[in-house]
Amino acid sequence: GIRDYKVTGVQTCALPILSLGAQLTLWSIRRWVRKRSDSPSEAPSIHAVFAQSGINNEAAEILSELLTLMSVIGIRRVRIQHISASHLTGDEVLLLRVLRWLQVGQRKTGSLGIARLVRCDLANAFCRIGEAYAGVLAKHNLTFDMITNLSLVETSSNQG
């Protein structure tokens, strides 16, 4: 399923253009993956991240459920960067776009998008949980609105 991933010759995109909801989600996904990996980590749990952001534990629980589901029904390994990476993988971009589509009520588009990572027959289950997560963030005025501005860029490791 999901694994911590170091960029080596992969297209990525920069973080500064992400909305606060997208940044919080991205950092939480990366922390969740790090906590589940074999390597020891002193990074805070996603529950701590949401608590520091003033959001109740519900968002952390839903996101954890969503990521657990994805790790079980994934059709391939999902590339997730290290916590401190300043760029996103294509898979991270796709996840954030899917959550944006779900937050604005475009479930069909979200389902088609996430079907690139999970079994098609379970894409709607992923979307139901994703909608719940995006809804909790929306209650705290956190959106994924700026995600439409993302584009992939070549890293220096790809340009030589």
XYZ file of C-alpha atoms in Angstrom:
160
model
C 0.000 0.000 0.000
C 1.302 3.308 1.175
C 4.970 3.834 1.898
C 7.424 6.558 2.756
C 9.154 7.610 -0.419
C 12.353 9.473 -1.254
C 12.401 11.312 -4.560
C 14.942 9.853 -6.943
C 14.259 10.903 -10.483
C 10.510 11.458 -9.994
C 8.398 14.452 -10.977
C 7.239 16.496 -7.999
C 5.653 19.882 -7.271
C 6.406 22.596 -4.701
C 4.419 23.140 -1.462
C 4.106 26.930 -1.044
C 1.005 27.191 -3.226
C -1.084 24.792 -1.130
C -4.056 26.030 0.872
C -3.963 25.519 4.654
C -6.343 22.552 4.422
C -4.151 20.906 1.804
C -0.982 21.576 3.823
C -2.505 20.152 7.001
C -3.709 17.088 5.119
C -0.395 16.553 3.368
C 1.641 16.832 6.572
C -0.806 14.514 8.330
C -0.601 11.913 5.560
C 3.187 12.028 5.705
C 3.192 11.679 9.500
C 0.734 8.781 9.341
C 2.953 6.967 6.842
C 6.074 7.677 8.920
C 4.423 6.378 12.098
C 3.409 3.186 10.286
C 6.812 2.605 8.734
C 9.509 0.527 10.369
C 11.782 3.488 10.984
C 11.542 5.194 14.386
C 10.189 8.725 14.331
C 9.932 11.465 16.901
C 7.413 13.334 14.754
C 4.045 14.045 16.377
C 1.098 11.823 15.533
C -1.617 13.101 13.240
C -3.836 13.476 16.313
C -1.275 15.910 17.737
C -1.074 17.770 14.427
C -4.839 18.295 14.321
C -4.959 19.227 18.017
C -2.236 21.855 17.445
C -4.303 23.186 14.548
C -7.354 23.589 16.776
C -9.310 20.834 15.039
C -10.961 18.066 16.995
C -9.815 14.458 16.909
C -12.596 13.562 14.485
C -10.548 14.733 11.485
C -7.523 12.677 12.562
C -9.684 9.592 13.076
C -11.360 9.936 9.685
C -8.070 10.580 7.880
C -6.508 7.587 9.603
C -9.469 5.438 8.509
C -9.140 6.759 4.943
C -5.417 5.996 4.782
C -5.880 2.556 6.335
C -8.521 1.768 3.743
C -6.257 2.979 0.953
C -3.399 0.829 2.231
C -5.681 -2.228 2.017
C -7.479 -1.584 -1.283
C -4.630 0.071 -3.157
C -3.799 -1.366 -6.558
C -0.182 -0.258 -6.355
C 2.253 1.401 -3.993
C 1.318 5.016 -3.319
C 4.330 7.334 -3.268
C 4.391 9.559 -0.182
C 7.293 11.918 0.539
C 9.192 12.209 3.807
C 7.657 14.605 6.320
C 10.098 17.448 5.649
C 10.144 17.185 1.840
C 9.376 20.471 0.110
C 7.780 18.851 -2.943
C 4.870 16.506 -3.585
C 4.809 13.298 -5.553
C 2.212 12.815 -8.259
C 0.307 10.504 -5.900
C 0.173 13.195 -3.204
C -1.116 15.687 -5.762
C -3.786 13.205 -6.852
C -4.922 12.544 -3.272
C -5.273 16.264 -2.574
C -7.161 16.815 -5.828
C -9.546 13.978 -5.007
C -10.221 15.497 -1.582
C -10.865 18.863 -3.215
C -13.335 17.314 -5.653
C -15.079 15.587 -2.762
C -15.194 18.789 -0.717
C -16.947 20.657 -3.538
C -19.453 17.858 -4.171
C -17.893 16.277 -7.250
C -17.976 12.660 -6.076
C -18.013 11.151 -9.572
C -14.842 13.045 -10.519
C -13.275 12.116 -7.179
C -14.188 8.469 -7.679
C -12.658 8.429 -11.151
C -9.504 10.104 -9.813
C -8.975 7.795 -6.844
C -9.571 4.759 -9.081
C -5.997 5.337 -10.269
C -4.840 4.265 -6.799
C -7.514 1.957 -5.383
C -9.739 -0.846 -6.637
C -12.544 0.605 -8.775
C -15.217 -1.355 -6.938
C -14.166 0.286 -3.659
C -13.586 3.830 -4.934
C -17.019 4.915 -3.642
C -16.184 3.627 -0.149
C -13.020 5.730 -0.252
C -15.052 8.722 -1.440
C -17.625 8.417 1.373
C -14.864 8.573 3.967
C -13.055 11.302 2.025
C -16.221 13.415 1.945
C -16.561 13.074 5.716
C -12.948 14.182 6.181
C -13.278 17.112 3.764
C -16.508 18.102 5.522
C -14.810 18.291 8.917
C -12.092 20.499 7.451
C -14.716 22.703 5.767
C -16.385 23.256 9.166
C -13.076 24.787 10.253
C -12.860 26.903 7.088
C -10.061 24.735 5.710
C -10.363 23.992 2.022
C -8.380 22.468 -0.788
C -9.234 25.376 -3.101
C -5.716 26.205 -4.193
C -5.043 22.648 -5.307
C -6.115 23.517 -8.857
C -2.953 25.605 -9.180
C -0.649 22.625 -8.747
C 1.486 21.406 -11.579
C 4.370 18.988 -11.752
C 7.908 20.316 -12.070
C 11.161 18.561 -12.763
C 13.457 18.172 -9.762
C 17.168 18.869 -10.091
C 17.787 15.102 -10.029
C 15.775 14.828 -13.254
C 17.453 17.669 -15.090
C 20.829 16.304 -15.777
